[in-house]
Amino acid sequence: MALGGMAAGMILFIVSVGLSVTMGLMGFVNLAHGAFAMVGGYVIVHAMKSWGLPFVPALATGCLIIAAASIVLERLLYTRLYRAPELDQVLFTIGLVFITIAAVTVLVGPENQPLTLPSWLQGQVDLGFTTYRTYSIALIVVGSALALGLWLGFERTRLGAQIRATVDNRRMAEAVGINIDRLFTLTFAVGSGIAALGGGLGAEFLGLDPQYPLKYLVYFLIVVAVGGLGRIAGVFCAALLIGVLDFVLKKYLPQGGTLFIYALTILLLLWRPQGLFGKAS
Amino acid sequence: MSGVASRPTEHPAALALAHRHRLRVWEATPWLIALAVYFAFPTYLAFATEVLITILFAISLDLALGYAGIVTLGHAVFFGVGAYTVGILAKQGLWSEPITGLILAGGAAALIGLASGRVLLRTSGLTLLMLTLCTMALFEEAANMAAELTGGFDGPVNTRLVTCYVISAAIAGIAGGLWAQANAYVNLSTLSLDRAATVLIILVLGGHGRLYGAFVGALAYMTLSHFLSQLYPTAWQLGLGLLLVIIALFARNGICGLGETLLRRINRKAAAS
């Protein structure tokens, strides 16, 4: 049962990690991040149903299309608001969410879009002490691999170092000659692409309907705020924590589960406003 | 500088500020219009009441957001507390007198504002936004469970900011109480993200940090919403989204802001000629 929570947590991680990095890097409150995940999910479902792509190529297609679209949005619109007050960023991104929800409702319809998993992901896996859903195991593997890959990328590559430097001190990074514009665009594209992956992979857990970006906005924000902006390990732990907590609470405390999570988040943020792993300002 | 005025309130800068905020004759217009609506549109009284309540709610948000700079997505918590205060008191047969009921509603909301403000307003930016969201969501869940909550912390915090927040909460609470009285029921929508987001949109549309932004915004938004949102719900949401994007990019001071820019251009042309 804890494994089920871990799988849900992995989905939260995959969707939210992009948000954490872009918020930490660009200081931009992107409340539309869930919309990227949702549209990615829809593209993946469409690729499987209408273009007949198998599961993994469909995932890749979804990621690439969303990443490309996010580059366009970032260069055209997001850049204009990087130095804008927080309120403007909130308004802009909520506006994007509304536009996306309306567009998806018109183009696809208001119902939930089911995603049929390929046969090799269906069924159970015998772990020796218990059998478990292959899909959940796969999610845990993919999520962990992604976390490890991202963490290594951050710590061991030059690009990762540049991102970390810019997160810590943007002016200094600019002074040292790092191309901030290109860094932002690249990070935004990667973050949105990974979110699209989460949207598609998580369709069974989180569903795929037009209300997705608003339904789960608070969860994504909690994961990011609790984990600490721009901290891969932080987002990973926070996502797992929220995922497992939510699963467990739904079983034992179906009435007060979400309330408990909100209360816990408030207490945590009051004790450590920068999140579990964030840097204190 | 020290020889200019004997008291701070006589300083030229202070006098100029007071002059800017003095009452002008045309400021009676919104109130006259409100009175006129009562007589001219008798079939729209329920809608007009809703508009007035929303204006009050938007004014309360303006105090916190436009003047104190507190970016909150959770202001509906005070609206809901006010509404539920009136509702619960009436339902339990404890108190049904409307005017004093509103004072109680405002008081309850102010208490929540004080307790939460003293704690939350130590933070800023994303953390504060998150905390306001979570506080409202928490109250919504609590109302869902009909449980009782207490809270309270101690710590250094900007007292003026908290005072603004508490007054804002009280006004929002009164608006919520009015809503409960006008509709004769209370439900979870009074504590929802939808309500908080809508009042934020209304305030920004009209123009935040301005005396009449709430009036203009509420009137414009609710009139459009009343006629369009039920007929074409998806198109309404699309239009709203586009409006928000345009406001954020080009007209961050809303309708009043655009009006001010226009007036300035006209005055400049008049001065130049």
CSV table of N, CA and C in Angstrom, one decimal, chain A residues 23 29 31 77 80-81 85-92 94-96 98-99 101-103 105-106 211 214 217-218 221-222 224-225 229 255-259 262-263 265-267 269-270 273-274, chain B residues 65 71 73 119-120 122-127 129-131 133-135 137-138 141-145 147 149 153 193 197 200-201 204 208 234-235 237-238 240-242 244-245 247-250 252:
chain,number,residue,atom,x,y,z
A,23,MET,N,11.0,27.8,-11.3
A,23,MET,CA,10.7,28.9,-10.3
A,23,MET,C,11.9,29.2,-9.5
A,29,VAL,N,6.6,32.9,-11.0
A,29,VAL,CA,5.5,32.1,-10.5
A,29,VAL,C,4.7,31.6,-11.6
A,31,LEU,N,2.0,29.5,-12.5
A,31,LEU,CA,0.8,28.6,-12.1
A,31,LEU,C,0.3,27.8,-13.3
A,77,LEU,N,6.1,35.4,-24.8
A,77,LEU,CA,5.3,36.0,-23.7
A,77,LEU,C,6.0,36.0,-22.4
A,80,ARG,N,8.5,38.7,-21.3
A,80,ARG,CA,8.1,40.1,-21.0
A,80,ARG,C,7.8,40.3,-19.5
A,81,LEU,N,7.6,39.2,-18.8
A,81,LEU,CA,7.2,39.3,-17.4
A,81,LEU,C,8.2,38.9,-16.4
A,85,PRO,N,6.0,42.5,-11.4
A,85,PRO,CA,5.6,42.1,-10.1
A,85,PRO,C,4.9,40.8,-10.0
A,86,GLU,N,5.0,40.1,-8.9
A,86,GLU,CA,4.4,38.8,-8.7
A,86,GLU,C,3.0,38.7,-9.1
A,87,LEU,N,2.2,39.8,-8.8
A,87,LEU,CA,0.8,39.8,-9.1
A,87,LEU,C,0.6,39.6,-10.6
A,88,ASP,N,1.4,40.3,-11.4
A,88,ASP,CA,1.2,40.2,-12.9
A,88,ASP,C,1.5,38.8,-13.4
A,89,GLN,N,2.5,38.1,-12.8
A,89,GLN,CA,2.9,36.8,-13.2
A,89,GLN,C,1.7,35.8,-12.8
A,90,VAL,N,1.2,36.0,-11.6
A,90,VAL,CA,0.0,35.2,-11.2
A,90,VAL,C,-1.1,35.3,-12.2
A,91,LEU,N,-1.5,36.6,-12.5
A,91,LEU,CA,-2.6,36.9,-13.5
A,91,LEU,C,-2.3,36.3,-14.8
A,92,PHE,N,-1.1,36.5,-15.3
A,92,PHE,CA,-0.8,36.0,-16.7
A,92,PHE,C,-0.9,34.5,-16.7
A,94,ILE,N,-2.5,32.4,-14.7
A,94,ILE,CA,-3.9,31.9,-14.5
A,94,ILE,C,-4.7,32.1,-15.8
A,95,GLY,N,-4.4,33.2,-16.5
A,95,GLY,CA,-5.0,33.5,-17.7
A,95,GLY,C,-4.7,32.4,-18.7
A,96,LEU,N,-3.4,32.0,-18.8
A,96,LEU,CA,-3.0,30.9,-19.7
A,96,LEU,C,-3.8,29.6,-19.3
A,98,PHE,N,-6.8,29.3,-17.9
A,98,PHE,CA,-8.1,29.4,-18.4
A,98,PHE,C,-8.2,29.2,-19.9
A,99,ILE,N,-7.3,29.8,-20.7
A,99,ILE,CA,-7.3,29.6,-22.1
A,99,ILE,C,-7.1,28.2,-22.5
A,101,ILE,N,-7.7,25.5,-20.6
A,101,ILE,CA,-8.9,24.7,-20.2
A,101,ILE,C,-10.0,24.8,-21.3
A,102,ALA,N,-10.2,26.1,-21.7
A,102,ALA,CA,-11.3,26.3,-22.6
A,102,ALA,C,-11.0,25.7,-24.0
A,103,ALA,N,-9.7,25.8,-24.4
A,103,ALA,CA,-9.3,25.3,-25.7
A,103,ALA,C,-9.4,23.7,-25.7
A,105,THR,N,-11.4,21.9,-23.8
A,105,THR,CA,-12.8,21.6,-23.7
A,105,THR,C,-13.4,21.6,-25.1
A,106,VAL,N,-13.1,22.6,-25.8
A,106,VAL,CA,-13.7,22.8,-27.2
A,106,VAL,C,-13.1,21.7,-28.1
A,211,GLN,N,-10.1,20.1,-16.3
A,211,GLN,CA,-9.9,20.8,-15.1
A,211,GLN,C,-8.5,20.4,-14.4
A,214,LEU,N,-6.1,23.1,-12.7
A,214,LEU,CA,-6.6,23.8,-11.5
A,214,LEU,C,-6.8,22.8,-10.4
A,217,LEU,N,-3.3,22.1,-8.9
A,217,LEU,CA,-2.4,23.2,-8.8
A,217,LEU,C,-1.9,23.3,-7.3
A,218,VAL,N,-2.8,23.2,-6.4
A,218,VAL,CA,-2.3,23.3,-5.0
A,218,VAL,C,-1.3,22.2,-4.6
A,221,LEU,N,2.1,23.0,-6.1
A,221,LEU,CA,2.7,24.1,-5.4
A,221,LEU,C,3.2,23.7,-4.0
A,222,ILE,N,2.4,22.8,-3.4
A,222,ILE,CA,2.8,22.3,-2.1
A,222,ILE,C,4.1,21.5,-2.2
A,224,VAL,N,6.4,21.8,-4.5
A,224,VAL,CA,7.5,22.7,-4.8
A,224,VAL,C,7.9,23.5,-3.6
A,225,ALA,N,6.9,24.1,-2.9
A,225,ALA,CA,7.2,24.9,-1.7
A,225,ALA,C,7.9,24.1,-0.6
A,229,LEU,N,12.8,25.5,-3.7
A,229,LEU,CA,12.9,25.8,-5.1
A,229,LEU,C,14.3,25.4,-5.7
A,255,GLN,N,-12.0,11.4,5.8
A,255,GLN,CA,-12.6,12.7,6.0
A,255,GLN,C,-11.6,13.8,6.1
A,256,GLY,N,-10.6,13.6,6.9
A,256,GLY,CA,-9.7,14.8,7.2
A,256,GLY,C,-8.4,14.7,6.5
A,257,GLY,N,-8.2,13.8,5.5
A,257,GLY,CA,-6.9,13.6,4.9
A,257,GLY,C,-6.3,14.9,4.3
A,258,THR,N,-7.1,15.5,3.4
A,258,THR,CA,-6.5,16.7,2.7
A,258,THR,C,-6.3,17.8,3.7
A,259,LEU,N,-7.2,17.9,4.7
A,259,LEU,CA,-7.0,19.0,5.7
A,259,LEU,C,-5.7,18.8,6.5
A,262,TYR,N,-2.9,20.1,4.3
A,262,TYR,CA,-2.8,21.5,4.3
A,262,TYR,C,-2.2,22.0,5.6
A,263,ALA,N,-2.7,21.5,6.7
A,263,ALA,CA,-2.2,21.9,8.0
A,263,ALA,C,-0.7,21.7,8.1
A,265,THR,N,1.5,21.4,5.7
A,265,THR,CA,2.2,22.3,4.9
A,265,THR,C,2.3,23.7,5.5
A,266,ILE,N,1.2,24.2,6.1
A,266,ILE,CA,1.3,25.5,6.8
A,266,ILE,C,2.3,25.5,7.9
A,267,LEU,N,2.3,24.4,8.7
A,267,LEU,CA,3.2,24.4,9.8
A,267,LEU,C,4.6,24.3,9.3
A,269,LEU,N,5.9,25.3,6.4
A,269,LEU,CA,6.3,26.6,5.8
A,269,LEU,C,6.6,27.7,6.8
A,270,LEU,N,5.8,27.6,7.9
A,270,LEU,CA,6.0,28.6,9.0
A,270,LEU,C,7.4,28.4,9.7
A,273,PRO,N,10.4,28.6,5.9
A,273,PRO,CA,9.7,29.2,4.7
A,273,PRO,C,10.4,28.8,3.4
A,274,GLN,N,11.7,28.4,3.5
A,274,GLN,CA,12.4,28.0,2.3
A,274,GLN,C,12.2,26.6,1.9
B,65,LEU,N,-4.3,44.0,-1.0
B,65,LEU,CA,-3.5,43.8,-2.2
B,65,LEU,C,-3.0,45.1,-2.8
B,71,VAL,N,0.0,39.9,-1.8
B,71,VAL,CA,-0.6,39.1,-2.9
B,71,VAL,C,-1.1,37.8,-2.3
B,73,LEU,N,-4.1,34.6,-2.7
B,73,LEU,CA,-5.1,33.9,-3.4
B,73,LEU,C,-6.1,33.2,-2.5
B,119,VAL,N,0.9,35.5,11.8
B,119,VAL,CA,1.8,34.4,11.5
B,119,VAL,C,2.3,34.4,10.1
B,120,LEU,N,1.3,34.5,9.2
B,120,LEU,CA,1.7,34.4,7.7
B,120,LEU,C,2.5,35.6,7.2
B,122,ARG,N,4.8,37.2,8.2
B,122,ARG,CA,6.3,37.2,8.4
B,122,ARG,C,7.0,36.7,7.1
B,123,THR,N,6.2,36.1,6.3
B,123,THR,CA,6.8,35.6,5.0
B,123,THR,C,6.4,36.5,3.9
B,124,SER,N,6.9,36.2,2.7
B,124,SER,CA,6.6,37.0,1.5
B,124,SER,C,6.7,36.1,0.3
B,125,GLY,N,6.3,36.7,-0.9
B,125,GLY,CA,6.5,36.0,-2.2
B,125,GLY,C,5.8,34.7,-2.3
B,126,LEU,N,6.4,33.7,-2.8
B,126,LEU,CA,5.8,32.4,-3.1
B,126,LEU,C,5.3,31.8,-1.8
B,127,THR,N,6.1,31.8,-0.7
B,127,THR,CA,5.7,31.2,0.6
B,127,THR,C,4.4,31.8,1.1
B,129,LEU,N,2.1,33.4,-0.7
B,129,LEU,CA,1.0,33.0,-1.6
B,129,LEU,C,0.6,31.6,-1.2
B,130,MET,N,1.5,30.6,-1.0
B,130,MET,CA,1.2,29.3,-0.7
B,130,MET,C,0.4,29.2,0.6
B,131,LEU,N,0.9,30.0,1.6
B,131,LEU,CA,0.3,29.9,2.9
B,131,LEU,C,-1.1,30.5,2.9
B,133,LEU,N,-3.1,30.4,0.3
B,133,LEU,CA,-3.9,29.3,-0.4
B,133,LEU,C,-4.2,28.2,0.5
B,134,CYS,N,-3.2,27.7,1.3
B,134,CYS,CA,-3.4,26.6,2.1
B,134,CYS,C,-4.3,26.9,3.3
B,135,THR,N,-4.2,28.1,3.8
B,135,THR,CA,-5.1,28.5,4.9
B,135,THR,C,-6.6,28.5,4.4
B,137,ALA,N,-7.8,26.8,1.9
B,137,ALA,CA,-8.1,25.4,1.6
B,137,ALA,C,-8.4,24.6,2.9
B,138,LEU,N,-7.6,24.9,3.9
B,138,LEU,CA,-7.8,24.3,5.1
B,138,LEU,C,-9.1,24.6,5.7
B,141,GLU,N,-11.8,22.7,3.9
B,141,GLU,CA,-11.9,21.3,4.3
B,141,GLU,C,-12.5,21.2,5.7
B,142,ALA,N,-12.2,22.2,6.6
B,142,ALA,CA,-12.7,22.1,7.9
B,142,ALA,C,-14.2,22.3,7.9
B,143,ALA,N,-14.7,23.3,7.1
B,143,ALA,CA,-16.1,23.5,6.9
B,143,ALA,C,-16.7,22.3,6.4
B,144,ASN,N,-16.0,21.6,5.5
B,144,ASN,CA,-16.5,20.3,5.0
B,144,ASN,C,-16.7,19.3,6.1
B,145,MET,N,-15.8,19.3,7.0
B,145,MET,CA,-15.8,18.3,8.1
B,145,MET,C,-16.6,18.8,9.3
B,147,ALA,N,-15.5,20.7,11.5
B,147,ALA,CA,-14.7,20.6,12.7
B,147,ALA,C,-14.3,21.9,13.2
B,149,LEU,N,-11.3,24.5,14.8
B,149,LEU,CA,-9.9,24.6,14.7
B,149,LEU,C,-9.4,25.8,15.6
B,153,PHE,N,0.3,31.8,17.0
B,153,PHE,CA,1.7,31.8,17.2
B,153,PHE,C,2.2,33.2,17.6
B,193,LEU,N,-11.5,28.4,-4.0
B,193,LEU,CA,-10.4,29.1,-4.8
B,193,LEU,C,-11.1,29.9,-5.9
B,197,ALA,N,-10.2,33.6,-6.6
B,197,ALA,CA,-9.7,34.0,-7.9
B,197,ALA,C,-10.6,35.0,-8.6
B,200,LEU,N,-10.2,38.5,-7.2
B,200,LEU,CA,-8.9,39.0,-7.6
B,200,LEU,C,-9.0,39.5,-9.0
B,201,ILE,N,-9.6,38.7,-9.9
B,201,ILE,CA,-9.7,39.2,-11.3
B,201,ILE,C,-10.6,40.5,-11.4
B,204,VAL,N,-8.4,43.4,-10.2
B,204,VAL,CA,-7.4,43.8,-11.2
B,204,VAL,C,-8.0,44.4,-12.4
B,208,HIS,N,-6.4,47.9,-9.2
B,208,HIS,CA,-6.1,47.8,-7.8
B,208,HIS,C,-5.3,49.0,-7.3
B,234,THR,N,-17.8,28.0,-22.1
B,234,THR,CA,-16.4,27.7,-22.5
B,234,THR,C,-15.8,29.0,-23.1
B,235,ALA,N,-16.6,29.7,-24.0
B,235,ALA,CA,-16.2,30.9,-24.6
B,235,ALA,C,-15.9,31.9,-23.5
B,237,GLN,N,-14.8,31.4,-20.4
B,237,GLN,CA,-13.6,31.1,-19.8
B,237,GLN,C,-12.4,31.5,-20.7
B,238,LEU,N,-12.5,31.2,-22.0
B,238,LEU,CA,-11.5,31.6,-23.0
B,238,LEU,C,-11.3,33.1,-22.9
B,240,LEU,N,-12.1,35.2,-20.6
B,240,LEU,CA,-11.5,35.6,-19.3
B,240,LEU,C,-10.0,35.4,-19.3
B,241,GLY,N,-9.6,34.2,-19.8
B,241,GLY,CA,-8.2,33.9,-19.9
B,241,GLY,C,-7.4,35.0,-20.7
B,242,LEU,N,-8.0,35.2,-21.9
B,242,LEU,CA,-7.3,36.2,-22.8
B,242,LEU,C,-7.3,37.6,-22.1
B,244,LEU,N,-7.1,38.2,-18.9
B,244,LEU,CA,-6.1,38.2,-17.9
B,244,LEU,C,-4.7,38.4,-18.5
B,245,VAL,N,-4.5,37.6,-19.6
B,245,VAL,CA,-3.1,37.7,-20.3
B,245,VAL,C,-2.9,39.2,-20.8
B,247,ILE,N,-4.3,42.0,-19.7
B,247,ILE,CA,-4.1,42.9,-18.6
B,247,ILE,C,-2.7,42.7,-18.0
B,248,ALA,N,-2.3,41.5,-17.8
B,248,ALA,CA,-0.9,41.3,-17.2
B,248,ALA,C,0.2,41.9,-18.1
B,249,LEU,N,0.0,41.8,-19.4
B,249,LEU,CA,1.0,42.2,-20.3
B,249,LEU,C,0.9,43.7,-20.6
B,250,PHE,N,-0.3,44.3,-20.8
B,250,PHE,CA,-0.4,45.6,-21.3
B,250,PHE,C,-1.2,46.6,-20.4
B,252,ARG,N,-1.8,46.6,-16.7
B,252,ARG,CA,-1.8,46.0,-15.4
B,252,ARG,C,-2.6,46.8,-14.4
